[in-house]
N, CA, C and O of each residue as an XYZ file, in Angstrom:
356
protein
N      56.667     33.495    -82.571
C      55.322     33.388    -82.926
C      55.281     32.684    -84.234
O      56.091     32.891    -85.138
N      54.219     31.776    -84.292
C      54.144     30.809    -85.382
C      52.932     31.132    -86.063
O      52.006     31.711    -85.496
N      52.903     30.740    -87.387
C      51.689     30.809    -88.057
C      51.400     29.494    -88.806
O      52.353     28.871    -89.276
N      50.225     29.067    -88.937
C      49.949     27.891    -89.516
C      50.300     27.806    -91.109
O      50.461     26.748    -91.718
N      50.379     28.977    -91.612
C      50.848     29.303    -92.991
C      52.439     29.085    -93.323
O      52.899     29.169    -94.462
N      53.120     28.824    -92.279
C      54.625     28.845    -92.317
C      55.279     27.625    -91.533
O      54.680     27.086    -90.602
N      56.430     27.254    -91.921
C      57.065     25.982    -91.345
C      58.205     26.704    -90.350
O      59.020     25.991    -89.763
N      58.212     27.933    -90.219
C      59.193     28.357    -89.308
C      58.634     29.683    -88.584
O      57.802     30.388    -89.155
N      59.088     29.968    -87.400
C      58.642     31.119    -86.681
C      58.465     32.427    -87.591
O      59.283     32.707    -88.468
N      57.473     33.110    -87.348
C      57.464     34.474    -88.110
C      58.152     35.649    -87.142
O      58.618     36.685    -87.616
N      58.148     35.398    -85.999
C      58.778     36.451    -85.152
C      59.523     35.707    -83.862
O      58.929     34.857    -83.199
N      60.700     36.064    -83.619
C      61.361     35.434    -82.575
C      61.993     36.614    -81.670
O      61.993     37.774    -82.081
N      62.512     36.265    -80.457
C      63.117     37.303    -79.525
C      64.415     37.753    -80.198
O      65.085     36.966    -80.867
N      64.748     38.992    -80.018
C      64.327     40.147    -78.989
C      63.235     40.747    -79.567
O      62.665     41.569    -78.850
N      62.740     40.544    -80.777
C      61.623     41.435    -81.171
C      60.431     41.172    -80.339
O      60.237     40.102    -79.762
N      59.542     42.323    -80.296
C      58.168     42.124    -79.330
C      57.087     41.893    -80.109
O      57.050     42.351    -81.251
N      56.022     41.121    -79.571
C      54.906     40.801    -80.221
C      53.720     41.467    -79.450
O      53.713     41.319    -78.228
N      52.753     42.158    -80.016
C      51.699     42.775    -79.363
C      50.515     42.217    -79.984
O      50.414     41.982    -81.188
N      49.566     42.004    -79.050
C      48.084     41.398    -79.504
C      47.009     42.408    -79.156
O      47.010     42.976    -78.063
N      46.200     42.606    -79.974
C      44.772     43.325    -79.450
C      43.592     42.732    -80.281
O      43.679     42.178    -81.377
N      42.406     42.973    -79.493
C      41.217     42.462    -80.133
C      40.696     43.595    -80.924
O      40.560     44.760    -80.550
N      40.425     43.076    -82.075
C      39.716     44.038    -83.229
C      38.417     44.338    -82.830
O      37.869     45.264    -83.427
N      37.764     43.721    -81.894
C      36.382     44.094    -81.492
C      36.323     45.145    -80.426
O      35.542     46.092    -80.512
N      37.168     44.975    -79.395
C      37.251     45.839    -78.360
C      38.493     46.927    -78.477
O      38.521     47.952    -77.796
N      39.330     46.631    -79.260
C      40.674     47.560    -79.309
C      41.644     47.251    -78.014
O      42.723     47.823    -77.860
N      41.172     46.375    -77.204
C      41.930     46.164    -76.013
C      43.166     45.178    -76.241
O      42.993     44.169    -76.925
N      44.268     45.425    -75.743
C      45.368     44.497    -75.799
C      45.217     43.317    -74.936
O      44.396     43.363    -74.019
N      45.967     42.202    -75.147
C      45.924     40.983    -74.182
C      47.144     40.367    -74.695
O      47.614     40.493    -75.826
N      47.721     39.494    -73.442
C      48.868     38.609    -73.572
C      48.614     37.369    -74.051
O      47.476     37.104    -74.436
N      49.570     36.480    -74.097
C      49.351     35.147    -74.437
C      49.324     34.378    -73.127
O      49.641     33.190    -73.194
N      48.976     34.907    -71.891
C      48.696     34.010    -70.626
C      47.289     33.290    -70.953
O      46.406     33.780    -71.656
N      47.252     32.214    -70.405
C      45.961     31.295    -70.561
C      44.785     32.215    -70.288
O      43.861     32.184    -71.101
N      44.715     32.927    -69.378
C      43.454     33.577    -68.960
C      43.018     34.633    -70.007
O      41.832     34.741    -70.321
N      44.071     35.476    -70.589
C      43.860     36.451    -71.559
C      43.491     35.886    -72.884
O      42.626     36.385    -73.603
N      44.121     34.918    -73.152
C      43.961     33.986    -74.503
C      42.707     33.226    -74.579
O      42.285     32.946    -75.701
N      42.093     32.877    -73.600
C      40.853     32.077    -73.478
C      39.729     32.594    -74.370
O      39.126     31.774    -75.062
N      39.449     33.677    -74.406
C      38.579     34.618    -75.181
C      38.739     34.106    -76.618
O      37.753     33.798    -77.287
N      40.111     34.009    -77.128
C      40.222     34.058    -78.552
C      40.607     32.591    -79.046
O      40.381     32.229    -80.200
N      41.182     31.806    -78.130
C      41.526     30.390    -78.430
C      40.960     29.547    -77.344
O      41.029     29.857    -76.154
N      40.425     28.522    -77.780
C      39.996     27.558    -77.055
C      40.826     26.255    -76.881
O      40.753     25.285    -77.636
N      41.631     26.361    -75.779
C      42.718     25.315    -75.585
C      42.206     23.799    -75.459
O      42.964     22.849    -75.655
N      40.831     23.652    -75.110
C      40.238     22.322    -75.092
C      40.186     21.612    -76.411
O      40.485     20.425    -76.545
N      39.796     22.387    -77.361
C      39.628     21.901    -78.731
C      40.674     22.194    -79.691
O      40.733     21.727    -80.829
N      41.614     23.113    -79.082
C      42.770     23.645    -79.996
C      42.422     24.431    -81.214
O      43.063     24.334    -82.260
N      41.360     25.239    -81.048
C      41.013     26.012    -82.212
C      40.738     27.530    -81.709
O      40.686     27.818    -80.513
N      40.584     28.368    -82.647
C      40.155     29.815    -82.365
C      38.718     29.679    -81.992
O      37.993     28.750    -82.349
N      38.363     30.707    -81.230
C      36.902     30.904    -80.824
C      36.190     31.759    -82.004
O      34.968     31.904    -81.987
N      36.949     32.293    -82.977
C      36.431     33.054    -84.046
C      36.507     34.725    -83.832
O      36.207     35.503    -84.738
N      36.910     35.116    -82.630
C      37.009     36.596    -82.451
C      38.314     36.918    -83.338
O      39.339     36.240    -83.272
N      38.159     37.965    -84.123
C      39.410     38.524    -84.659
C      40.384     39.275    -83.823
O      40.003     40.048    -82.944
N      41.689     39.047    -84.100
C      42.615     39.693    -83.330
C      43.777     40.256    -84.313
O      43.958     39.735    -85.413
N      44.374     41.098    -83.961
C      45.574     41.740    -84.734
C      46.933     41.505    -83.983
O      46.983     41.514    -82.753
N      47.895     41.321    -84.677
C      49.211     41.018    -84.202
C      50.237     42.008    -84.768
O      50.468     42.091    -85.974
N      50.798     42.703    -83.896
C      51.918     43.586    -84.343
C      53.236     43.245    -83.929
O      53.409     42.928    -82.752
N      54.386     43.269    -84.890
C      55.623     42.931    -84.659
C      56.250     44.244    -84.505
O      56.030     45.143    -85.316
N      57.136     44.413    -83.347
C      57.816     45.511    -83.167
C      59.294     45.256    -83.112
O      59.736     44.812    -82.053
N      60.139     45.482    -84.135
C      61.401     44.893    -84.369
C      62.393     45.548    -83.430
O      62.425     46.773    -83.312
N      63.111     44.833    -82.836
C      64.180     45.344    -81.651
C      65.249     46.228    -82.602
O      65.548     45.933    -83.760
N      65.724     47.310    -81.891
C      66.543     48.272    -82.503
C      67.815     47.443    -82.616
O      68.271     46.689    -81.756
N      68.391     47.752    -84.019
C      69.699     47.133    -84.288
C      70.832     47.208    -83.359
O      71.728     46.364    -83.349
N      70.784     48.300    -82.520
C      71.829     48.540    -81.381
C      71.692     47.407    -80.360
O      72.680     46.959    -79.778
N      70.592     47.004    -80.176
C      70.216     46.001    -79.251
C      70.724     44.602    -79.912
O      71.550     43.896    -79.335
N      70.278     44.338    -80.901
C      70.640     43.073    -81.582
C      72.064     43.055    -81.899
O      72.576     41.938    -81.967
N      72.881     44.178    -82.126
C      74.215     44.006    -82.414
C      75.111     44.106    -81.194
O      76.321     43.932    -81.341
N      74.608     44.371    -80.012
C      75.298     44.460    -78.868
C      75.912     43.104    -78.377
O      75.139     42.147    -78.342
N      77.219     42.910    -77.992
C      77.816     41.945    -77.633
C      76.989     41.083    -76.675
O      76.514     41.591    -75.660
N      76.799     39.751    -76.982
C      76.197     38.767    -76.165
C      74.618     38.931    -76.116
O      73.941     38.068    -75.556
N      74.105     39.911    -76.636
C      72.551     40.047    -76.655
C      71.794     38.842    -77.274
O      70.950     38.147    -76.708
N      72.296     38.718    -78.654
C      71.507     37.623    -79.355
C      71.829     36.139    -78.741
O      70.982     35.257    -78.604
N      73.136     36.035    -78.416
C      73.410     34.723    -77.711
C      72.515     34.492    -76.713
O      71.849     33.456    -76.710
N      72.391     35.463    -75.717
C      71.618     35.195    -74.550
C      70.039     35.023    -74.892
O      69.292     34.260    -74.280
N      69.721     35.725    -75.796
C      68.133     35.350    -76.293
C      68.183     33.781    -76.885
O      67.374     32.920    -76.542
N      69.169     33.585    -77.741
C      69.122     32.238    -78.255
C      69.224     31.211    -77.036
O      68.633     30.136    -77.130
N      69.823     31.464    -76.110
C      70.005     30.429    -75.017
C      68.679     30.388    -74.218
O      68.316     29.305    -73.759
N      67.908     31.541    -74.018
C      66.651     31.494    -73.511
C      65.583     30.770    -74.289
O      64.712     30.100    -73.736
N      65.680     30.926    -75.567
C      64.727     30.321    -76.496
C      64.982     28.856    -76.601
O      64.019     28.108    -76.769
N      66.261     28.350    -76.514
C      66.679     26.937    -76.386
C      66.020     26.341    -75.102
O      65.433     25.260    -75.143
N      66.133     27.069    -73.977
C      65.499     26.545    -72.697
C      64.068     26.283    -72.825
O      63.536     25.366    -72.199
N      63.399     27.085    -73.646
C      61.892     26.744    -73.782
C      61.571     25.961    -74.940
O      60.400     25.848    -75.304
N      62.665     25.327    -75.638
C      62.234     24.196    -76.535
C      62.442     24.486    -78.088
O      62.211     23.690    -78.999
N      62.989     25.958    -78.220
C      63.123     26.358    -79.665
C      64.711     26.466    -79.853
O      65.436     27.174    -79.154
N      65.105     25.706    -80.835
C      66.480     25.725    -81.089
C      66.500     26.013    -82.757
O      67.400     25.452    -83.382
N      65.728     26.700    -83.360
C      65.770     26.927    -84.764
C      66.580     28.430    -84.972
O      67.228     28.936    -84.055
N      66.468     28.921    -86.028
C      67.110     30.257    -86.503
C      66.271     31.318    -85.858
O      65.073     31.238    -85.585
N      67.110     32.355    -85.650
C      66.545     33.652    -85.079
C      66.402     34.334    -86.312
O      66.936     33.915    -87.338
N      65.589     35.545    -86.263
C      65.554     36.463    -87.307
C      66.584     37.433    -87.376
O      66.549     38.148    -88.377
N      67.487     37.632    -86.563
C      68.678     38.520    -86.475
C      69.815     37.620    -86.520
O      69.671     36.444    -86.187
N      70.976     38.094    -86.919
C      72.326     37.545    -87.011
C      72.850     37.169    -85.412
O      72.986     37.994    -84.509
N      73.067     35.915    -85.336
C      73.596     35.807    -83.958
C      75.188     35.893    -83.864
O      75.747     35.817    -82.770
């Protein structure tokens, strides 16, 4: 997850990112149909509805298990991200 206030990701795998609408309290995903209410992809801007983002850190047992971080790093590289992870690899 990126922020316009930062030049590097705020959250990377294997941590989880949860989104919810502040007006309805309902969660949503980053899938295009879910996000459309909050982000207008035609103009590349927010629609103005407030959302909250919650980071759920992966348990250190998961991050420290052999091969887990290497696997996540490979998956992220496959979708175009080759930068640093928030957990030691």
